[in-house]
Amino acid sequence: MKRNKATNRALKRPKLSGDAGGGRFGYFVTRAVMNIRQNMLVNTLTVGTITLGLLILSLFLLVYVNVEGLAENWSEKVQVTVYFESEPDPVTLRNLTSQVEALSGTANAKFVSKVEALNRFRERLKGQEALLDGLAPDILPASLEIRLKKGHRESAAVDAYVSRLKKIPGVAEVQYGEEWVRRFSTFMSFMRVTGLVLGAFLVLAVVLIVSNTIKLTIYARQDELEIMALVGGTKWFIKIPFLIEGIIQGSAGALLAELVLFGVYFAFLHNAGNFLSFNPADAGLSFLPLEWLAGLLAGGMLLGLLGSLTSLKRFVRI
Amino acid sequence: MIRLNNVYMSYGGNVAALHDVSLHIAKGDFVYVTGASGAGKTTLMRLFYLAHAPSRGQILIDGQNITRFKPAQIPYLRRDFGVVFQDFKLLPNRTVLENVGITLEVLGWNKKDIARRVNHVLKQMGLEHKVNSTPQRLSGGEQQRIALARALVNEPKILLADEPTGNLDEATANQVMSVLKEANIRGTTVVVATHDRHLLDKHPRRVIMVDKGRISEGGDEA
C-alpha cells in the first residue's frame, strides 16, 4: 500500500460501499472485544447485573420445575376404579379390558379379583388381621383399576373419561375420588397461574434492570458514539461493535448465572439434609432441563442485543 | 467549496440561531469565523457537516446541496471534513494511535496501514513518541495536536476548527496555527471559529464576522 506516502495529494479512499459491509465482521468482533477490555469496570458491572437478574429468574424456574415435577408424581395417584357385582368370566373380562384400554387417556388397566382385594386389605391391616377372621373371602368386590395418562388427570378430563367409560357395556359402578381430583386440579391451576404471573413480573423486572444498566453504560460512552459519527462512521458501523458487546455481555451473564445456579443446586442437594427433615438427594430434585438452560442462554444474548439496540437508537442519530 | 444561500436555523421556538446567512468560502481558502460568544459561530460550523439541519436555505458543499441529503449519505459527507473542538473530544481510554486512527478505521483501512499513516502524521506534529500514551497523560497542547492529527490524518477537503487555541498558551497556540497553515498549503480548505482578536491580528486571513446570528461582514469573498 502506498497510502502512507501520500502527503501532498488527497489520499486514495477505499470504495465507500464496502465500508460497513459483511466482510468486516472480523473487525467488528475485534473492536467489540477491545471495547470490553478498555471499559472493563463498566462491562463487569453490566455482566454482574445480567448475572444477578438471570440468576433470580433461573432460581425461580428451578423451584417451579421441581414443584411441577412433584405435582406430576402426585397426579399418578389419580385412579379410576370399576367395581363388579360378581367376578366376570375370563372372556368377558378380556373383552372389557381391551375396550377400556382402547379408550383415549387410559395408561393401563389392572384386574383385581375378590381374593386379591381381600389379601391387599389384610396387608394394610398388618398386626390386626384378626379383625378379618370369620369374614367370607368374597366380601370385597372384584374391580378393574385404571391409571390415566399424563394430561388426563385433571378434574374435567377425568369426568369426561368416566362418562366415556360408563358407556362400555358391563361397566356399572365407577369411583375415582372426585373430591381429591378436584382439589388437585385447583392446586395445579393455582400453581400455574401464580407461576406465570410471578414469572412474568420477574422477566419484566430483569428486562428493565438490564436494559437500563446497558443504557447507562452506553450513555457513559456518548463521546465515543459522537466521534465515530463525526469522522464519518455509518449507522451500522458504529452500532455493530456495541451490539456484539451486548451479546457477549448477555451470554457471559447467562453462563455465569447458570454456573452459580448449578453451584447452589449442588450445595442444596448435598447439605440441605442437615437442616431439613428430608434428604433432597432422595426426593428426586432435578436441575433445569438442557433446553431450558439453552433458552436462558439465548434469553441472555437477546437481552444484551436488544438492550444495546434500544439504547443506541437514542444516541446514534444518523 | 462551501456556499450558503439564505440559511436560517433555529433550535426550536421563535429565536433564530442563524438568520438569513449567505456566504461563500472558496476551495483552498483559510477563513476565520469570528464574533462574540453566542453569536452563532459554532452553529454555523456545525451546519457545514450536517450536525444540525438548517430550518431554511441551501448549503452547497463541493457543489452538492447537502440539505437534500438522506441520513445514510451524511457519513460520506463527513469523511470530507476534519473537525477540531476546543475541548478536543479525545477518547480517554484509547491510546493516541487509536484516537487518531479512528478516522481511518471508519474508512476501512487495515491495522498496519493505520499504524503507518498515524505515525507519519504524528511525526509531522512532533508527537510520534506519544503514540501509545492515553490522552490523560498528555498536556493540553499535546491533546489539541492529537485532535488535529485525528482531523487531518485522512487529508480532508475541509478542516473546521472551533476555538482551536482557546485553552492554550501562546507558544502552543502558534504550533497549532502552523499545523493549520501547513494543512492549508497542502490544499485543505480551513475554517477557524474564534473570538480571539489577538489570533486574528497575529495570523491575518479573511474574516467572516457573525453577530447575533447574522453575517455582519466578510460573507462573500474579497
Coordinates of C-alpha atoms in Angstrom, one line a residue:
Chain A
M1 CA 0.0 0.0 0.0
K2 CA 1.2 3.4 -0.9
R3 CA -1.3 5.3 1.2
N4 CA 1.3 6.4 3.7
K5 CA 3.4 8.1 1.0
A6 CA 0.5 10.4 0.1
T7 CA 1.3 13.7 1.7
N8 CA 0.6 16.5 -0.8
R9 CA -2.3 15.0 -2.5
A10 CA -5.7 13.7 -1.4
L11 CA -5.5 10.2 0.0
K12 CA -6.9 7.4 -2.1
R13 CA -10.0 6.2 -0.3
P14 CA -11.3 2.7 -0.4
K15 CA -14.6 2.1 -2.1
L16 CA -17.3 3.6 0.1
S17 CA -19.9 0.9 -0.5
G18 CA -17.8 -1.8 1.2
D19 CA -17.1 0.3 4.3
A20 CA -19.5 -1.3 6.7
G21 CA -20.3 -4.5 4.7
G22 CA -20.5 -8.0 6.0
G23 CA -16.8 -8.6 5.1
R24 CA -15.8 -6.6 8.1
F25 CA -17.3 -9.0 10.7
G26 CA -13.8 -9.8 12.0
Y27 CA -13.1 -6.1 12.5
F28 CA -16.4 -5.7 14.4
V29 CA -15.7 -8.6 16.8
T30 CA -12.1 -7.4 17.4
R31 CA -13.5 -3.9 18.1
A32 CA -16.1 -5.2 20.5
V33 CA -13.5 -7.3 22.4
M34 CA -11.2 -4.3 22.6
N35 CA -14.0 -2.1 23.8
I36 CA -14.8 -4.6 26.6
R37 CA -11.1 -4.6 27.6
Q38 CA -10.9 -0.8 27.5
N39 CA -14.1 -0.4 29.6
M40 CA -13.6 -3.3 32.0
L41 CA -15.3 -1.8 35.0
V42 CA -18.5 -0.8 33.2
N43 CA -18.6 -4.2 31.5
T44 CA -18.0 -6.1 34.7
L45 CA -20.9 -4.2 36.3
T46 CA -23.2 -4.9 33.3
V47 CA -22.3 -8.6 33.3
G48 CA -22.8 -8.7 37.1
T49 CA -26.3 -7.1 36.7
I50 CA -27.3 -9.6 34.0
T51 CA -25.9 -12.5 36.0
L52 CA -27.9 -11.5 39.1
G53 CA -31.1 -10.9 37.2
L54 CA -30.9 -14.2 35.3
L55 CA -29.9 -16.0 38.5
I56 CA -33.1 -14.8 40.2
L57 CA -35.1 -15.8 37.2
S58 CA -33.4 -19.2 36.9
L59 CA -33.8 -19.9 40.6
F60 CA -37.5 -19.3 40.2
L61 CA -37.6 -21.6 37.2
L62 CA -35.7 -24.3 39.2
V63 CA -38.2 -24.2 42.0
Y64 CA -41.1 -24.2 39.5
V65 CA -39.8 -27.2 37.6
N66 CA -39.4 -29.2 40.8
V67 CA -42.8 -28.3 42.2
E68 CA -44.4 -29.2 39.0
G69 CA -42.4 -32.5 38.9
L70 CA -43.6 -33.2 42.4
A71 CA -47.2 -32.5 41.5
E72 CA -46.8 -34.7 38.5
N73 CA -45.8 -37.5 40.8
W74 CA -48.9 -36.9 43.0
S75 CA -51.1 -37.0 39.9
E76 CA -50.1 -40.6 39.4
K77 CA -52.4 -41.3 42.3
V78 CA -55.4 -40.4 40.2
Q79 CA -57.1 -43.7 39.6
V80 CA -60.4 -44.7 38.2
T81 CA -61.9 -48.0 39.6
V82 CA -64.7 -50.0 38.0
Y83 CA -66.4 -52.4 40.6
F84 CA -68.1 -55.6 39.6
E85 CA -71.0 -57.1 41.5
S86 CA -69.8 -60.6 40.6
E87 CA -66.5 -61.6 39.2
P88 CA -66.7 -61.6 35.4
D89 CA -65.7 -64.7 33.5
P90 CA -62.3 -64.5 31.7
V91 CA -63.7 -64.0 28.2
T92 CA -66.0 -61.1 29.4
L93 CA -63.1 -59.6 31.4
R94 CA -60.6 -59.8 28.4
N95 CA -63.3 -58.2 26.2
L96 CA -64.0 -55.4 28.8
T97 CA -60.3 -54.8 29.5
S98 CA -59.5 -54.4 25.8
Q99 CA -62.3 -51.9 25.4
V100 CA -61.1 -49.9 28.4
E101 CA -57.6 -49.9 27.1
A102 CA -58.8 -48.6 23.8
L103 CA -60.2 -45.5 25.4
S104 CA -58.0 -42.5 25.0
G105 CA -56.5 -41.5 28.3
T106 CA -56.0 -45.0 29.6
A107 CA -52.5 -45.7 30.8
N108 CA -53.2 -49.2 32.0
A109 CA -56.0 -51.3 33.4
K110 CA -55.5 -54.0 36.0
F111 CA -58.0 -56.5 37.2
V112 CA -58.2 -57.1 41.0
S113 CA -60.0 -60.3 41.9
K114 CA -62.1 -60.6 45.2
V115 CA -59.3 -62.8 46.7
E116 CA -56.6 -60.3 45.8
A117 CA -58.7 -57.4 47.1
L118 CA -59.0 -59.2 50.5
N119 CA -55.3 -60.0 50.5
R120 CA -54.5 -56.4 50.0
F121 CA -56.8 -55.4 52.7
R122 CA -55.3 -57.9 55.1
E123 CA -51.8 -56.5 54.3
R124 CA -53.0 -53.0 55.1
L125 CA -54.3 -54.2 58.5
K126 CA -51.0 -55.8 59.3
G127 CA -50.9 -56.7 63.0
Q128 CA -54.7 -56.5 63.3
E129 CA -55.6 -59.3 60.8
A130 CA -57.8 -60.9 63.5
L131 CA -60.4 -58.3 62.6
L132 CA -61.0 -60.1 59.3
D133 CA -61.4 -63.5 60.9
G134 CA -64.7 -65.2 60.1
L135 CA -65.4 -63.0 57.1
A136 CA -66.2 -64.7 53.8
P137 CA -63.4 -64.4 51.2
D138 CA -65.9 -62.7 48.7
I139 CA -66.8 -59.8 51.0
L140 CA -64.9 -57.3 48.8
P141 CA -65.9 -56.8 45.2
A142 CA -63.7 -57.5 42.2
S143 CA -62.5 -54.4 40.3
L144 CA -60.7 -53.0 37.4
E145 CA -58.1 -50.4 38.4
I146 CA -57.4 -47.9 35.7
R147 CA -54.5 -45.5 35.7
L148 CA -54.7 -42.4 33.5
K149 CA -52.2 -40.9 31.1
K150 CA -50.5 -37.6 31.9
G151 CA -52.7 -34.8 30.7
H152 CA -55.9 -36.8 31.6
R153 CA -55.6 -36.5 35.3
E154 CA -57.3 -33.2 36.0
S155 CA -60.9 -32.8 37.1
A156 CA -62.6 -32.1 33.8
A157 CA -60.6 -34.6 31.9
V158 CA -61.3 -37.3 34.5
D159 CA -65.1 -36.5 34.4
A160 CA -65.1 -36.8 30.6
Y161 CA -63.1 -40.0 30.8
V162 CA -65.5 -41.6 33.3
S163 CA -68.6 -40.7 31.2
R164 CA -67.0 -42.4 28.2
L165 CA -66.0 -45.3 30.4
K166 CA -69.6 -45.7 31.7
K167 CA -70.8 -46.2 28.1
I168 CA -68.9 -49.5 27.9
P169 CA -71.4 -52.4 28.4
G170 CA -70.7 -54.2 31.7
V171 CA -69.4 -51.1 33.5
A172 CA -71.8 -50.1 36.2
E173 CA -70.2 -48.7 39.3
V174 CA -67.2 -46.3 38.8
Q175 CA -65.4 -44.5 41.6
Y176 CA -62.5 -42.1 41.2
G177 CA -62.1 -39.9 44.3
E178 CA -63.8 -36.8 42.8
E179 CA -63.0 -34.6 45.7
W180 CA -59.3 -35.3 45.7
V181 CA -59.1 -34.9 41.9
R182 CA -61.0 -31.6 42.1
R183 CA -58.6 -30.2 44.8
F184 CA -55.6 -31.5 42.9
S185 CA -56.8 -29.7 39.8
T186 CA -57.4 -26.5 41.6
F187 CA -53.9 -26.7 43.1
M188 CA -52.4 -27.3 39.7
S189 CA -54.2 -24.4 38.1
F190 CA -53.3 -22.1 41.0
M191 CA -49.7 -23.1 40.8
R192 CA -49.6 -22.5 37.1
V193 CA -51.3 -19.1 37.2
T194 CA -49.1 -18.0 40.1
G195 CA -46.0 -19.2 38.3
L196 CA -47.0 -17.4 35.2
V197 CA -47.7 -14.1 36.9
L198 CA -44.6 -14.3 39.1
G199 CA -42.5 -15.3 36.2
A200 CA -43.9 -12.5 34.0
F201 CA -43.1 -10.0 36.7
L202 CA -39.6 -11.4 37.2
V203 CA -38.9 -11.3 33.4
L204 CA -40.2 -7.7 33.2
A205 CA -38.0 -6.7 36.2
V206 CA -35.0 -8.4 34.7
V207 CA -35.5 -6.8 31.3
L208 CA -36.0 -3.3 32.8
I209 CA -33.0 -3.6 35.1
V210 CA -30.7 -5.0 32.4
S211 CA -31.8 -2.6 29.7
N212 CA -31.4 0.4 32.0
T213 CA -27.9 -0.8 33.0
I214 CA -26.9 -1.1 29.4
K215 CA -28.4 2.3 28.6
L216 CA -26.3 3.8 31.4
T217 CA -23.1 2.2 30.1
I218 CA -23.8 3.4 26.6
Y219 CA -24.7 6.9 28.0
A220 CA -21.2 6.9 29.6
R221 CA -19.7 6.3 26.2
Q222 CA -21.6 9.0 24.3
D223 CA -18.4 10.8 23.3
E224 CA -17.2 7.6 21.5
L225 CA -20.5 7.5 19.5
E226 CA -20.3 11.2 18.7
I227 CA -16.7 11.0 17.5
M228 CA -17.5 7.9 15.4
A229 CA -20.4 9.8 13.8
L230 CA -18.2 12.9 13.3
V231 CA -15.4 11.1 11.4
G232 CA -18.0 9.6 9.1
G233 CA -18.9 6.2 10.6
T234 CA -22.1 4.8 9.1
K235 CA -25.0 3.9 11.4
W236 CA -24.3 0.2 11.5
F237 CA -20.5 0.7 11.5
I238 CA -21.0 2.5 14.8
K239 CA -23.7 0.2 16.2
I240 CA -22.4 -3.3 15.3
P241 CA -19.5 -3.4 17.8
F242 CA -21.8 -2.2 20.6
L243 CA -24.4 -4.9 19.6
I244 CA -21.7 -7.6 19.7
E245 CA -20.6 -6.3 23.0
G246 CA -24.2 -6.6 24.2
I247 CA -24.4 -10.2 23.0
I248 CA -21.1 -11.0 24.7
Q249 CA -22.3 -9.4 28.0
G250 CA -25.6 -11.2 27.8
S251 CA -24.1 -14.6 27.1
A252 CA -21.4 -14.2 29.8
G253 CA -24.1 -13.1 32.3
A254 CA -26.3 -16.1 31.4
L255 CA -23.5 -18.6 31.6
L256 CA -22.4 -17.2 35.0
A257 CA -25.9 -17.3 36.2
E258 CA -26.2 -21.0 35.2
L259 CA -22.9 -21.8 36.8
V260 CA -23.9 -20.2 40.1
L261 CA -27.4 -21.9 39.8
F262 CA -25.7 -25.2 39.4
G263 CA -23.5 -24.5 42.4
V264 CA -26.5 -23.6 44.6
Y265 CA -28.4 -26.7 43.4
F266 CA -25.4 -28.9 44.1
A267 CA -24.8 -27.4 47.5
F268 CA -28.5 -27.7 48.4
L269 CA -28.7 -31.3 47.3
H270 CA -25.8 -32.3 49.5
N271 CA -26.2 -30.1 52.5
A272 CA -29.9 -29.5 52.9
G273 CA -30.3 -32.9 54.7
N274 CA -28.6 -31.3 57.7
F275 CA -31.4 -28.8 58.3
L276 CA -34.4 -30.2 56.5
S277 CA -36.5 -33.2 57.7
F278 CA -35.8 -35.0 54.4
N279 CA -32.9 -35.5 52.2
P280 CA -33.3 -33.7 49.0
A281 CA -30.9 -36.1 47.2
D282 CA -33.5 -38.8 47.8
A283 CA -36.5 -36.7 46.9
G284 CA -35.6 -36.7 43.2
L285 CA -35.0 -33.0 42.9
S286 CA -34.0 -32.2 39.3
F287 CA -31.9 -29.5 37.7
L288 CA -33.2 -27.3 34.9
P289 CA -33.5 -29.4 31.7
L290 CA -30.9 -28.8 29.0
E291 CA -33.4 -27.0 26.7
W292 CA -34.3 -24.5 29.5
L293 CA -30.6 -23.8 30.1
A294 CA -30.1 -23.2 26.3
G295 CA -33.2 -21.0 26.4
L296 CA -31.8 -19.0 29.3
L297 CA -28.5 -18.5 27.4
A298 CA -30.4 -17.4 24.3
G299 CA -32.5 -15.1 26.5
G300 CA -29.3 -13.5 27.9
M301 CA -27.9 -12.9 24.4
L302 CA -31.2 -11.5 23.3
L303 CA -31.4 -9.3 26.4
G304 CA -27.9 -7.9 25.7
L305 CA -28.6 -7.4 22.0
L306 CA -32.0 -5.7 22.4
G307 CA -30.8 -3.7 25.4
S308 CA -27.9 -2.3 23.3
L309 CA -30.1 -1.8 20.2
T310 CA -32.8 0.2 22.0
S311 CA -30.2 2.3 23.9
L312 CA -28.2 3.0 20.7
K313 CA -31.3 4.3 19.0
R314 CA -31.3 7.2 21.3
F315 CA -27.7 8.1 20.9
V316 CA -26.9 7.3 17.3
R317 CA -28.9 9.5 15.1
I318 CA -27.7 9.3 11.6
Chain B
M1 CA -16.1 24.7 -1.7
I2 CA -18.7 25.9 0.9
R3 CA -21.7 28.1 -0.1
L4 CA -24.6 29.0 2.0
N5 CA -27.7 30.7 0.4
N6 CA -30.2 32.4 2.8
V7 CA -29.8 29.9 5.5
Y8 CA -32.0 30.1 8.7
M9 CA -31.5 27.9 11.7
S10 CA -33.3 27.7 15.0
Y11 CA -33.1 25.3 17.9
G12 CA -36.9 25.4 18.3
G13 CA -39.1 28.2 19.5
N14 CA -39.1 31.6 17.8
V15 CA -35.5 32.6 18.5
A16 CA -33.3 32.1 15.4
A17 CA -29.8 30.9 15.9
L18 CA -28.9 31.9 12.4
H19 CA -30.8 34.5 10.3
D20 CA -30.6 34.7 6.5
V21 CA -26.9 33.7 6.3
S22 CA -25.3 33.7 2.9
L23 CA -21.5 33.1 2.4
H24 CA -19.0 31.6 0.2
I25 CA -15.7 30.0 1.0
A26 CA -13.6 29.0 -1.9
K27 CA -11.5 25.9 -2.3
G28 CA -8.1 26.2 -0.6
D29 CA -9.2 29.2 1.4
F30 CA -8.2 29.9 5.0
V31 CA -11.0 31.7 6.8
Y32 CA -11.8 32.9 10.3
V33 CA -15.4 32.9 11.6
T34 CA -15.4 35.4 14.4
G35 CA -17.9 37.1 16.7
A36 CA -18.9 37.3 20.4
S37 CA -19.7 34.2 22.4
G38 CA -23.2 33.0 21.4
A39 CA -23.2 34.9 18.1
G40 CA -23.7 31.6 16.2
K41 CA -20.1 30.7 15.1
T42 CA -20.4 27.1 16.3
T43 CA -23.9 26.7 15.0
L44 CA -22.7 27.9 11.6
M45 CA -19.8 25.5 11.6
R46 CA -22.0 22.6 12.6
L47 CA -24.3 23.2 9.7
F48 CA -21.4 22.5 7.2
Y49 CA -21.2 18.8 8.2
L50 CA -24.9 18.5 9.0
A51 CA -24.6 18.1 12.8
H52 CA -27.8 20.2 12.5
A53 CA -30.1 20.7 9.6
P54 CA -31.0 24.2 8.6
S55 CA -34.6 25.3 9.0
R56 CA -34.5 27.0 5.6
G57 CA -32.0 27.8 2.9
Q58 CA -29.4 25.9 0.8
I59 CA -26.0 24.6 1.8
L60 CA -23.6 23.6 -1.0
I61 CA -20.5 21.6 -0.2
D62 CA -18.3 21.0 -3.2
G63 CA -21.3 21.7 -5.4
Q64 CA -23.7 19.4 -3.7
N65 CA -26.8 20.6 -2.0
I66 CA -26.4 18.8 1.3
T67 CA -29.7 19.9 2.8
R68 CA -31.3 17.3 0.4
F69 CA -29.1 14.5 1.7
K70 CA -30.7 11.4 3.1
P71 CA -29.4 10.4 6.6
A72 CA -27.5 7.5 5.1
Q73 CA -25.5 10.0 2.9
I74 CA -24.3 12.1 5.9
P75 CA -21.4 9.8 7.0
Y76 CA -19.9 10.0 3.5
L77 CA -20.2 13.8 3.5
R78 CA -18.4 13.9 6.9
R79 CA -15.5 12.0 5.5
D80 CA -14.5 15.1 3.6
F81 CA -14.3 17.0 6.8
G82 CA -11.8 17.2 9.6
V83 CA -13.3 18.7 12.8
V84 CA -11.4 20.0 15.8
F85 CA -13.1 21.2 19.0
Q86 CA -11.9 23.4 21.8
D87 CA -12.4 20.6 24.3
F88 CA -10.6 18.1 22.0
K89 CA -13.1 15.3 22.4
L90 CA -10.4 12.6 22.6
L91 CA -11.4 9.1 24.0
P92 CA -9.8 8.8 27.4
N93 CA -9.4 5.0 27.4
R94 CA -7.9 4.7 24.0
T95 CA -4.3 5.3 23.0
V96 CA -3.1 8.2 20.8
L97 CA -2.8 5.6 17.9
E98 CA -6.4 4.6 18.3
N99 CA -7.7 8.1 18.8
V100 CA -6.1 9.3 15.6
G101 CA -6.6 6.0 13.7
I102 CA -10.4 6.1 14.3
T103 CA -10.8 8.3 11.2
L104 CA -9.1 5.6 9.1
E105 CA -10.8 2.7 10.8
V106 CA -14.1 4.2 9.6
L107 CA -12.8 4.3 6.1
G108 CA -11.9 0.6 6.2
W109 CA -8.2 0.8 6.4
N110 CA -6.4 -2.2 7.9
K111 CA -4.4 -2.0 11.2
K112 CA -1.0 -2.0 9.6
D113 CA -1.8 0.9 7.2
I114 CA -3.5 2.8 10.0
A115 CA -0.4 2.5 12.2
R116 CA 1.9 3.6 9.4
R117 CA -0.2 6.6 8.4
V118 CA -0.8 7.7 12.1
N119 CA 2.9 7.5 12.8
H120 CA 3.6 9.7 9.8
V121 CA 1.1 12.3 10.9
L122 CA 2.3 12.2 14.5
K123 CA 5.8 12.8 13.3
Q124 CA 4.7 15.9 11.5
M125 CA 3.2 17.1 14.8
G126 CA 6.3 16.1 16.7
L127 CA 4.3 13.6 18.8
E128 CA 5.5 10.3 17.4
H129 CA 6.8 9.3 20.9
K130 CA 3.3 9.6 22.4
V131 CA 1.7 7.0 20.1
N132 CA 1.0 4.6 22.9
S133 CA 0.0 7.1 25.6
T134 CA -3.5 7.8 26.6
P135 CA -4.8 11.4 26.4
Q136 CA -4.8 11.9 30.2
R137 CA -1.1 11.7 30.2
L138 CA -0.7 14.5 27.6
S139 CA -0.7 18.2 28.1
G140 CA -3.4 20.5 26.8
G141 CA -1.3 21.5 23.8
E142 CA -0.5 17.9 23.0
Q143 CA -4.1 16.9 23.3
Q144 CA -5.1 19.6 20.8
R145 CA -2.4 18.5 18.4
I146 CA -3.7 14.9 18.7
A147 CA -7.2 16.2 17.9
L148 CA -5.7 18.0 14.9
A149 CA -3.9 14.8 13.9
R150 CA -7.3 12.9 14.0
A151 CA -8.9 15.6 11.9
L152 CA -6.1 15.7 9.3
V153 CA -5.0 12.0 9.1
N154 CA -7.1 11.3 6.0
E155 CA -6.3 14.7 4.4
P156 CA -9.8 16.0 4.4
K157 CA -11.0 18.6 1.8
I158 CA -12.2 20.9 4.6
L159 CA -10.9 21.4 8.1
L160 CA -13.2 23.0 10.7
A161 CA -11.6 24.2 13.9
D162 CA -13.8 25.6 16.7
E163 CA -11.7 27.7 19.0
P164 CA -8.6 25.5 18.4
T165 CA -6.3 27.7 20.5
G166 CA -8.9 28.6 23.2
N167 CA -7.2 26.8 26.1
L168 CA -3.6 27.0 25.0
D169 CA -0.7 29.2 25.9
E170 CA 0.8 31.4 23.2
A171 CA 3.6 29.1 22.1
T172 CA 1.3 26.1 21.8
A173 CA -1.3 28.2 20.0
N174 CA 1.4 29.1 17.5
Q175 CA 2.2 25.5 17.0
V176 CA -1.4 24.7 16.4
M177 CA -1.7 27.6 13.9
S178 CA 1.3 26.4 12.0
V179 CA -0.3 22.9 11.6
L180 CA -3.4 24.5 10.3
K181 CA -1.4 26.7 7.8
E182 CA 0.5 23.6 6.6
A183 CA -2.7 21.7 6.0
N184 CA -4.0 24.7 4.1
I185 CA -0.8 24.8 2.0
R186 CA -1.4 21.1 1.2
G187 CA -4.8 22.1 -0.3
T188 CA -7.2 21.7 2.6
T189 CA -9.8 24.5 3.0
V190 CA -9.5 25.7 6.6
V191 CA -12.3 27.4 8.6
V192 CA -11.4 28.5 12.1
A193 CA -14.0 29.8 14.6
T194 CA -12.5 32.1 17.2
H195 CA -13.3 35.1 19.2
D196 CA -9.7 35.8 19.9
R197 CA -8.7 39.1 18.3
H198 CA -5.1 38.5 19.1
L199 CA -5.1 35.4 16.9
L200 CA -6.6 37.3 14.0
D201 CA -4.0 40.1 14.3
K202 CA -1.1 37.7 14.5
H203 CA -2.1 35.4 11.7
P204 CA -4.2 37.6 9.5
R205 CA -6.6 36.0 7.0
R206 CA -10.1 36.5 5.6
V207 CA -12.6 37.1 8.4
I208 CA -16.3 36.3 8.4
M209 CA -18.0 38.2 11.2
V210 CA -21.1 36.7 12.8
D211 CA -23.3 38.9 15.0
K212 CA -26.5 37.7 16.6
G213 CA -27.0 35.0 14.1
R214 CA -26.3 37.2 11.0
I215 CA -23.2 37.7 8.9
S216 CA -22.2 41.3 9.5
E217 CA -19.0 41.3 7.5
G218 CA -17.0 39.2 5.0
G219 CA -19.7 36.7 3.8
D220 CA -18.5 37.0 0.2
E221 CA -15.0 36.5 -1.0
A222 CA -12.9 39.7 -1.1

